[in-house]
Coordinates of C-alpha atoms and ligand atoms in Angstrom, one line a residue:
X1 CA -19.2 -29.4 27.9
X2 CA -18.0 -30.4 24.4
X3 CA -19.8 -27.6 22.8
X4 CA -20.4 -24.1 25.0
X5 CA -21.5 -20.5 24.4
X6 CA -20.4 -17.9 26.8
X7 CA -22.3 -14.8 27.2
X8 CA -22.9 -11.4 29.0
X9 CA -26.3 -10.9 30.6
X10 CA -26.4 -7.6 31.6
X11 CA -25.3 -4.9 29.4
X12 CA -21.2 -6.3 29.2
X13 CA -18.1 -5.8 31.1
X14 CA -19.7 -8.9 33.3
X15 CA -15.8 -10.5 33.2
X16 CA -16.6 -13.0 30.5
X17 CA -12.5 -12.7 29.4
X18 CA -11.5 -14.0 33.1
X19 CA -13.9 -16.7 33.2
X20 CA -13.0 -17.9 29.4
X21 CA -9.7 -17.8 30.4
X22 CA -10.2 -20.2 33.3
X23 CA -12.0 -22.6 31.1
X24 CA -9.5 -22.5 28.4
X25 CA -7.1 -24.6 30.1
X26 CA -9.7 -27.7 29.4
X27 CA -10.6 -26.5 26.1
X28 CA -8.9 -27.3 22.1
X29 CA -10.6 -24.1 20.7
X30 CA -12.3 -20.6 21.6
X31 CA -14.4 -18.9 18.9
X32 CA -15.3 -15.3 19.2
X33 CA -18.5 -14.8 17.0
X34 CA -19.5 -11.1 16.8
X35 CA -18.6 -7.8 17.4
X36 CA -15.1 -6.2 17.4
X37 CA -12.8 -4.0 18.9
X38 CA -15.4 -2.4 20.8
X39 CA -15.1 -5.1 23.3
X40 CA -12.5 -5.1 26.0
X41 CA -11.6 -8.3 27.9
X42 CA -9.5 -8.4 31.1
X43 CA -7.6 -11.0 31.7
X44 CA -4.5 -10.8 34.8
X45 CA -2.2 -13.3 34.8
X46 CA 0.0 -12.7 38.1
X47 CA 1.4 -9.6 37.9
X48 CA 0.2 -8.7 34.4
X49 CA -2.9 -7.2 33.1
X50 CA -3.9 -7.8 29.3
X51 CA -6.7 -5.9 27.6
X52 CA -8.1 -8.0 24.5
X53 CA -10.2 -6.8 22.3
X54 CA -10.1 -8.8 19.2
X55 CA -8.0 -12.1 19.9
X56 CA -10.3 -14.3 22.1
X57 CA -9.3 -15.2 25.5
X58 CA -8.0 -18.2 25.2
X59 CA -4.7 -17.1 23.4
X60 CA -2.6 -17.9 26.4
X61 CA -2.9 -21.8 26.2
X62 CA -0.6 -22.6 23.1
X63 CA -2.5 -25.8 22.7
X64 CA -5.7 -23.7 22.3
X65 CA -7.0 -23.0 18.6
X66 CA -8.0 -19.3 18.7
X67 CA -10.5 -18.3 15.8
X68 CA -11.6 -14.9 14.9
X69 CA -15.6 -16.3 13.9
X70 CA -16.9 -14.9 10.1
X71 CA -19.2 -12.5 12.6
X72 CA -16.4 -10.4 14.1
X73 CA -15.7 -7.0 12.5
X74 CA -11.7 -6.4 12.1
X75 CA -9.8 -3.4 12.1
X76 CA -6.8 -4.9 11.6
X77 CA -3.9 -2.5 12.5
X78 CA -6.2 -3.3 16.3
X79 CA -5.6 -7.2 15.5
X80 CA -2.3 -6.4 14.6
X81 CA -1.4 -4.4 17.6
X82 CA -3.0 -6.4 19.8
X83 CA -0.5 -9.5 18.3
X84 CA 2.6 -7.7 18.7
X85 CA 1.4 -7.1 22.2
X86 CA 1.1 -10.2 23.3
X87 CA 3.9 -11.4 21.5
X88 CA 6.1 -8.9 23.0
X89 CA 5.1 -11.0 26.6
X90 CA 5.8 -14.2 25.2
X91 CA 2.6 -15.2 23.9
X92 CA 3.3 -15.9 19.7
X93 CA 0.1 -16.2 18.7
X94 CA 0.7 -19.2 16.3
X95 CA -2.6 -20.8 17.7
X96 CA -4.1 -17.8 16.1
X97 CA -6.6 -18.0 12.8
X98 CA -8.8 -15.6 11.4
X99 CA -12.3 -16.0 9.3
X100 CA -11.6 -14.9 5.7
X101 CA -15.0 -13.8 5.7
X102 CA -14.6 -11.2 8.4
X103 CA -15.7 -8.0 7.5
X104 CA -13.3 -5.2 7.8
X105 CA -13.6 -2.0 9.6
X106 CA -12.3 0.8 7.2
X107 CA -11.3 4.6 8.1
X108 CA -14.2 5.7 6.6
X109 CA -16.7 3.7 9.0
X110 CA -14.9 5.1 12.2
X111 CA -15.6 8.5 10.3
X112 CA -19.2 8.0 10.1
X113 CA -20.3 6.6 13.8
X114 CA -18.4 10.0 14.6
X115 CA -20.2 11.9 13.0
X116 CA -23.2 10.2 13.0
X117 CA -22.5 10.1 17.3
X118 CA -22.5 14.1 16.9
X119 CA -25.6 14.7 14.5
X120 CA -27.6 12.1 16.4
X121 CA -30.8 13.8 17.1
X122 CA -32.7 11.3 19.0
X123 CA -29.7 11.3 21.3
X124 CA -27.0 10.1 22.1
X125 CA -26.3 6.0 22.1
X126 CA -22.4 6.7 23.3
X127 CA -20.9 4.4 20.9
X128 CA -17.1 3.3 21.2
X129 CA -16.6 5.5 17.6
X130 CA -15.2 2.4 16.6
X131 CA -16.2 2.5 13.5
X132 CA -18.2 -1.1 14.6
X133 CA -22.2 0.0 13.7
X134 CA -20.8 1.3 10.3
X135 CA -19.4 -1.9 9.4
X136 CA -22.3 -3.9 10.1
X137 CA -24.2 -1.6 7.7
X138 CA -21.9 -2.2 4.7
X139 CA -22.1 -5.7 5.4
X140 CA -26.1 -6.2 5.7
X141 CA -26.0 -3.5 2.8
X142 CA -23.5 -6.3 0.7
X143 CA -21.3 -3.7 0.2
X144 CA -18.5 -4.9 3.2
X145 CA -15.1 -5.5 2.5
X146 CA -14.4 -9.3 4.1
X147 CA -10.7 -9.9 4.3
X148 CA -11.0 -11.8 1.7
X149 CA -11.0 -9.1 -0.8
X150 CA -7.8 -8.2 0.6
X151 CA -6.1 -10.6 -1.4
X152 CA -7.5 -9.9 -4.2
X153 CA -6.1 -6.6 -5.4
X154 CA -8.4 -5.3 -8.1
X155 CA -11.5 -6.5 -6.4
X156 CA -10.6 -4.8 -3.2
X157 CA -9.4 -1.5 -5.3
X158 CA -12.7 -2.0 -7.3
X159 CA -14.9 -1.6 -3.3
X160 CA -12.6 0.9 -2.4
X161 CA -12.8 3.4 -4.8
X162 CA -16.5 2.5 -4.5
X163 CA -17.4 3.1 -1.1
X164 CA -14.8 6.2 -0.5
X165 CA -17.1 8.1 -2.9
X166 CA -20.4 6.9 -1.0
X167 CA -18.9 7.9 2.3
X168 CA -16.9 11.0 1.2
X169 CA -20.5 12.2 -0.1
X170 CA -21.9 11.0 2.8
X171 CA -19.4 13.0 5.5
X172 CA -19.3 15.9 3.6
X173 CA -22.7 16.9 2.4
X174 CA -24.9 15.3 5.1
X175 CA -22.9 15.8 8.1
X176 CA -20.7 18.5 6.8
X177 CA -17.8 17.4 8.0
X178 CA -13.7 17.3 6.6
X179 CA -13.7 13.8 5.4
X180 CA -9.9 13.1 4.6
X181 CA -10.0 9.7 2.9
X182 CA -7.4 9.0 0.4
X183 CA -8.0 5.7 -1.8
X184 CA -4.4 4.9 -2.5
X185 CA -3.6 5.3 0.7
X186 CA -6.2 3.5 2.0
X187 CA -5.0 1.0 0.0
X188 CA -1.8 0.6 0.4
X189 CA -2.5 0.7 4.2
X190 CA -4.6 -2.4 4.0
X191 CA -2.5 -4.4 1.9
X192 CA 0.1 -4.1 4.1
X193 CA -2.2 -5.1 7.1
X194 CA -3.0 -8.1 4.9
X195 CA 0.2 -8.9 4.0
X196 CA 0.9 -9.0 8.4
X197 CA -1.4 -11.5 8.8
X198 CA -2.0 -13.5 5.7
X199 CA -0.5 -16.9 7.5
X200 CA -3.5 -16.5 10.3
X201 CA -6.1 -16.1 7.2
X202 CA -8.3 -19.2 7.1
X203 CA -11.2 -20.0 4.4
X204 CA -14.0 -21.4 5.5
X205 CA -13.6 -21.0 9.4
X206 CA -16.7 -22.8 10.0
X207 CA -15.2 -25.8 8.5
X208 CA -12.5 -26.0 10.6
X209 CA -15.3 -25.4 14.1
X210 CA -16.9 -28.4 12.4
X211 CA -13.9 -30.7 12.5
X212 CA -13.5 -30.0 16.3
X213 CA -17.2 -30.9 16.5
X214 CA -16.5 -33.9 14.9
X215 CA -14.1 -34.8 16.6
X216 CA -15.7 -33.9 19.6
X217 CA -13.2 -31.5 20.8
X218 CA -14.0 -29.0 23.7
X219 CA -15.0 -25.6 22.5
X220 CA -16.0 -22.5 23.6
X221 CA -18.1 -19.9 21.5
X222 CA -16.9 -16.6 23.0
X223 CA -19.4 -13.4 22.8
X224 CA -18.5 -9.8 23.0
X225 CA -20.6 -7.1 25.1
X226 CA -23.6 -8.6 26.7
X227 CA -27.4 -9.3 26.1
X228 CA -28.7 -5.9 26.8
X229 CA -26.6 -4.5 23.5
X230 CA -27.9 -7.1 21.4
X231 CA -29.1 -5.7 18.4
X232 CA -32.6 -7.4 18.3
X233 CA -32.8 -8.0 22.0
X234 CA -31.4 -5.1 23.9
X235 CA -32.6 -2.0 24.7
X236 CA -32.8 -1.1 21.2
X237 CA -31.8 1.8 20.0
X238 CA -29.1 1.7 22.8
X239 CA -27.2 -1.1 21.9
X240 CA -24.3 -2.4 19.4
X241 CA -24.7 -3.2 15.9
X242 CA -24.5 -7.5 16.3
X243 CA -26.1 -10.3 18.2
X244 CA -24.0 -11.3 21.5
X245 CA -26.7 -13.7 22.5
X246 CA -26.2 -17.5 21.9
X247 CA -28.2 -17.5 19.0
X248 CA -25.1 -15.2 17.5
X249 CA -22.9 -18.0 18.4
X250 CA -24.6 -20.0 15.3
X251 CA -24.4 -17.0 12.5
X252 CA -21.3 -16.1 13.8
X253 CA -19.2 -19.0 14.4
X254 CA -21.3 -20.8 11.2
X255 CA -22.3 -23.8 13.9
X256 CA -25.8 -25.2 13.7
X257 CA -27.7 -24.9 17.3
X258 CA -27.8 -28.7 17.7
X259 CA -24.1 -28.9 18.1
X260 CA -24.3 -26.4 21.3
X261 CA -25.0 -28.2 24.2
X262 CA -24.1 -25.9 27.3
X263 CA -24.8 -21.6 27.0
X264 CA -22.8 -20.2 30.1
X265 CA -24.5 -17.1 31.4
X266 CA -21.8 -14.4 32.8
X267 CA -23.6 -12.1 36.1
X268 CA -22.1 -9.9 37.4
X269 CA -23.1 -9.6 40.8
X270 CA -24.7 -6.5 40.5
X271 CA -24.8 -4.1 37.2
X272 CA -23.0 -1.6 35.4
X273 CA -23.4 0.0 31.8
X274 CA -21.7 2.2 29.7
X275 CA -23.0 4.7 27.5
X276 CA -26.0 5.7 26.9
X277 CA -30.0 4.6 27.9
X278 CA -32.1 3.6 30.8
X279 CA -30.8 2.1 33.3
X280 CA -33.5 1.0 36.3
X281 CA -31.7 0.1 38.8
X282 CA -28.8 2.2 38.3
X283 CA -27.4 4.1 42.0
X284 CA -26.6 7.4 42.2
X285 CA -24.4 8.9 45.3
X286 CA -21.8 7.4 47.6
X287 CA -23.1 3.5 47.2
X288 CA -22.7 3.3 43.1
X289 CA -19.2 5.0 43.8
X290 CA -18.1 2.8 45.7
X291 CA -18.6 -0.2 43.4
X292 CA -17.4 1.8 40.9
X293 CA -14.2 2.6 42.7
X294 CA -13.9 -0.8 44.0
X295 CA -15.1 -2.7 41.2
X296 CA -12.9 -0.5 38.9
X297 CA -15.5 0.3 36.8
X298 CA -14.3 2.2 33.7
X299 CA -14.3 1.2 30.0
X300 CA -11.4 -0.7 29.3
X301 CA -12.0 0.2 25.8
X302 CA -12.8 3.8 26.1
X303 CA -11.8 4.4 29.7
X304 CA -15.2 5.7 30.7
X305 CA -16.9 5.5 33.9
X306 CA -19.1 2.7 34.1
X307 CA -23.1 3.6 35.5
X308 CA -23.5 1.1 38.5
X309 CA -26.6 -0.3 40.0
X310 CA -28.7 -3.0 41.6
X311 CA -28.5 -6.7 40.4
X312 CA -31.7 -7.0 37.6
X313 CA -34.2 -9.7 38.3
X314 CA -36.2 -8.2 35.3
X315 CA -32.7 -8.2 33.0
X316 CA -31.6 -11.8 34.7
X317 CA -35.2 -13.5 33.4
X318 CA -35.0 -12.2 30.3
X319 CA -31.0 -12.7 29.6
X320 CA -31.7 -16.9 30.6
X321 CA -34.8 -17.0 28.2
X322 CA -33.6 -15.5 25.3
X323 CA -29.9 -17.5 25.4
X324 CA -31.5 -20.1 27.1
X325 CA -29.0 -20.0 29.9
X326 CA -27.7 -23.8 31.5
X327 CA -24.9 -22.2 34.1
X328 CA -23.8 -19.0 35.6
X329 CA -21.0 -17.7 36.5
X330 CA -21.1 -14.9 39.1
X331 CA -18.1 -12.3 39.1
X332 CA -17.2 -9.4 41.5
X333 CA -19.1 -10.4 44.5
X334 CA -16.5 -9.5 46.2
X335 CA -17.2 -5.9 45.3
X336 CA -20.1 -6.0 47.6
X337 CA -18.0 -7.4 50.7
X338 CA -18.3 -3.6 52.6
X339 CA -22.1 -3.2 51.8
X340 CA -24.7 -3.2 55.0
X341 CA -27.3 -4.3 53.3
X342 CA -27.3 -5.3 49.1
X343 CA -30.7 -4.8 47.1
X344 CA -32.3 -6.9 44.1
X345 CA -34.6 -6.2 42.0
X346 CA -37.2 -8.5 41.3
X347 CA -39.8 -6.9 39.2
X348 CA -40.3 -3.7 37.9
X349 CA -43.4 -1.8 39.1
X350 CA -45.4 0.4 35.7
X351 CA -48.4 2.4 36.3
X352 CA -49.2 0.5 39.8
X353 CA -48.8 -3.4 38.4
X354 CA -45.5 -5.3 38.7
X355 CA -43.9 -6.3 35.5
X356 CA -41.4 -9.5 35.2
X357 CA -40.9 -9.2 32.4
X358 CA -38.5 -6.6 30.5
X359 CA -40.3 -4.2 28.6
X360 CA -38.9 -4.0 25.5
X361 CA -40.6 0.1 24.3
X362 CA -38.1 2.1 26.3
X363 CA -40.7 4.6 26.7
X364 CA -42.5 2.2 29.1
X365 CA -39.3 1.4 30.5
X366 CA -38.2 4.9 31.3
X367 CA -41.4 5.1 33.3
X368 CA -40.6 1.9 35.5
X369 CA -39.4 1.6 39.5
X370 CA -37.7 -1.5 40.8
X371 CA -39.1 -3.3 43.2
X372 CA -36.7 -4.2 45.7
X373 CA -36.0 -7.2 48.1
X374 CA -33.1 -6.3 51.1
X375 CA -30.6 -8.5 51.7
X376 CA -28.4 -8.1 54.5
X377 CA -24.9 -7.6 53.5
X378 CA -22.1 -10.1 54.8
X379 CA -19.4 -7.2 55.7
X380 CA -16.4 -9.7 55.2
X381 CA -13.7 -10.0 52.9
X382 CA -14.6 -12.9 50.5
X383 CA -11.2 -12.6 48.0
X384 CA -9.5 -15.5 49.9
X385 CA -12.5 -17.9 49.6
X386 CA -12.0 -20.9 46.9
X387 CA -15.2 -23.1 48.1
X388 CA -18.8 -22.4 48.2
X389 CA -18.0 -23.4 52.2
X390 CA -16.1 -20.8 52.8
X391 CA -18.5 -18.2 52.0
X392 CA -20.6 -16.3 54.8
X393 CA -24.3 -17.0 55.0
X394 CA -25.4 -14.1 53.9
X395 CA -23.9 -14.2 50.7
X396 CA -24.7 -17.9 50.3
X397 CA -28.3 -16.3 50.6
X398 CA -27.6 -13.4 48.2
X399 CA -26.3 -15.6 45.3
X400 CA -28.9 -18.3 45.8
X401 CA -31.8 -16.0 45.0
X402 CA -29.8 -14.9 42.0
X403 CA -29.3 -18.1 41.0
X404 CA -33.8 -18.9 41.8
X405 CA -34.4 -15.6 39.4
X406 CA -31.9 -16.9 36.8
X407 CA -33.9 -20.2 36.9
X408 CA -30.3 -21.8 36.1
X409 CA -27.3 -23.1 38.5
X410 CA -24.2 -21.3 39.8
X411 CA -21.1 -23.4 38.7
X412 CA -18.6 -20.7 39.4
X413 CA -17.9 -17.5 41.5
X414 CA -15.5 -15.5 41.0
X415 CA -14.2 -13.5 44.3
X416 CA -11.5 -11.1 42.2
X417 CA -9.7 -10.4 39.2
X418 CA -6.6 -12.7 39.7
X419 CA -6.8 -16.4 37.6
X420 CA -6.6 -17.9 41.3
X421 CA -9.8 -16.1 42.8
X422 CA -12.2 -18.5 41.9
X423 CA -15.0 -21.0 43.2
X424 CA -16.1 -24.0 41.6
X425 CA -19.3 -25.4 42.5
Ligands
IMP1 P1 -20.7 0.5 19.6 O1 -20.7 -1.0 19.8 O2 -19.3 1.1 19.7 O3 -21.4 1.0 18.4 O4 -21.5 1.1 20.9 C1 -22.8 1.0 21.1 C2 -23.2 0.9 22.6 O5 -22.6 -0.3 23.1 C3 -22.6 2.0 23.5 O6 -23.4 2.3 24.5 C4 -21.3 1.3 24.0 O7 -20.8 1.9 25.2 C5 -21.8 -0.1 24.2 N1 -20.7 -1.1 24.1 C6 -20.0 -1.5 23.0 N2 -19.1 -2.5 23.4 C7 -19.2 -2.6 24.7 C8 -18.5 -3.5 25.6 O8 -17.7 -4.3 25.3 N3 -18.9 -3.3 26.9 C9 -19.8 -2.5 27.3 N4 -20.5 -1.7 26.5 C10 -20.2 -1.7 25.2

């Protein structure tokens, strides 16, 4: 696996930061491409638990070169929390570097998906008020600040000044809001930030990827969120502001798709989203509390309660096409140990015909049932297994025809949250 993606195929939280921290251990570098510090990626080592959100999860391994892609969004008094952090628990972050051509997240954007959040008329999408969509905005509108400009005083004063007016005007006499952004202090703010982590700062990140293609080095490409909040391939309009799919991997990383030779599907074994949107096979009631509970569904971001349902068929065939899945790794099946019997959905019935494929007009979607196949449940505790012989039959049979919908093979299983709880394939 010299070159691999990793990706979520539901609608995130699928435990991508677990499993790229498992891998990390064979790898020389980890590359997150897109989003920002609306992600959350858990990762428990023994007795501690660390919530990532920026820095991808492969920071632990010293030998490891960490890269922040050109398609990640930074707030950077996040990054720089998040550094201190870790460094506080031993972890210096020296294998740390960060794409000068980043774009950064500014008060003014966490101002706007605020209020934007509150006026939305069409309802609500339930963002993290990050401050992420914003961003992307200023950056497809070539009006971003990269952290580049940091370092360059009068050009990043010149953007400033520039796009505190827009947005002041914005706040203030569209959504009629307080908007309290001060340029100097903005600016002095940021400089500082810059000044933090000027030594990570690299130019031309995609350079660097290429050298450990080259030299044909192991690396990971490591998306945020999943393929059900991509931006072109989600349930549009309830989705994040960036591509997570693979094809991300190549805008965001700046790697061409002939140097990727493996994309690593994440599935959950059954599916959760937050915020909001349809959701077919979401359960309502005692079951989709119990995963929930069990499962310890809640943002780690935002702290929310996850929306549990029903493994996807529908989202699972669409997920391997568009990223062109090769693996999967299943997580949390042990959350379904207690469960008498465990349904999947394998098509979506519309107006009395069975679809396979995911609709993409919500409105059509909104009108769909899941069709169901039972499975019986295997009413064992699975935490303790470590080979694909040690599992029941049951659930043998329950992640094979996962595995048939996928159309791609299981190469891990992950029975729980510790490094340890893990089967290899
Ligand atoms: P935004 O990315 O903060 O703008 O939020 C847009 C939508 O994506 C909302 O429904 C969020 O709850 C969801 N979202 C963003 N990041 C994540 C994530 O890492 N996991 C799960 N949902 C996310």
């Amino acid at each position: 696996m010299p070159v691999t993606v990793i990706v979520g195929t539901q609608w995130g939280d699928e435990g991508k930061g677990k499993i790229t921290d498992l891998l990390a251990r064979n790898l020389d570098m980890v590359v997150r491409y897109q989003g920002g510090n609306n992600a959350g990626h858990t990762v428990v080592i023994g007795e501690n638990t660390f919530k990532l959100h920026l820095i991808p999860s492969g920071i632990f391994y010293k030998n490891v070169t960490c890269i922040i892609g050109n398609g990640v969004v930074i707030d950077p008094a996040v990054l720089i929390g998040e550094i201190e952090t870790l460094k506080e628990q031993g972890y210096d972050c020296s294998n740390l570097r960060i794409s000068s051509q980043a774009h950064v997240i500014l008060p003014y954007h966490k101002l706007l998906d605020k209020a934007q959040e509150e006026r939305r008329e069409a309802g609500r999408i339930g963002t993290t008020c990050r401050g992420i969509g914003p961003c992307y905005v200023d950056k497809f509108n070539r009006r971003g600040i990269r952290i580049e400009d940091l370092y360059n005083e009068r050009a990043f004063r010149e953007k400033l000044e520039w796009n505190v007016a827009e947005k002041k005007f914005q706040v203030e006499n569209f959504y009629k809001m307080k908007a309290d952004l001060d340029v100097e202090k903005i600016f002095e703010e940021y400089l500082s930030y810059a000044h933090a982590i000027r030594k990570m700062v690299v130019d031309n990140s995609s350079a660097l990827i290429d050298e450990a293609v080259r030299s044909k080095k192991r690396i990971l490409l490591e998306g945020a969120q999943g393929t059900m909040l991509d931006v072109d391939l989600g349930t549009y309009p309830f989705v994040t502001s960036s591509n997570p799919v693979a094809g991300g991997a190549c805008t965001g990383a700046g790697i061409g798709p002939k140097n990727i030779d493996e994309v690593l599907g994440v599935v959950k074994a059954y599916v959760t989203r937050v915020g909001g949107g349809p959701f077919p096979t979401e359960i309502a009631g005692e079951i989709g509390d119990l995963l929930r509970e069990k499962g310890k569904e809640y943002g780690s971001t935002t702290g929310r309660p996850r929306r549990c349902g029903w493994f996807d068929g529908v989202v699972m065939r669409h997920a391997s096409r568009v990223n062109g899945l090769t693996s999967l790794a299943i997580t949390k099946i042990d959350v379904l140990d207690q469960l008498d019997k465990i349904n999947i959905c394998t098509a979506y019935e519309y107006e009395g015909k069975k679809l396979k494929d995911f609709p993409s007009d919500l409105a059509k979607l909104e009108k769909c049932t899941p069709v169901y196949e039972e499975y019986p449940g295997w009413k064992q505790s699975l935490v303790d297994a470590r080979a694909y012989s040690d599992l029941p039959n049951n659930a043998r049979k329950y992640l094979e025809r996962l595995a048939d919908i996928a159309g791609a093979k299981i190469t891990l299983i992950s029975t729980g949250a510790e490094r340890g709880q893990i089967i290899k394939v």
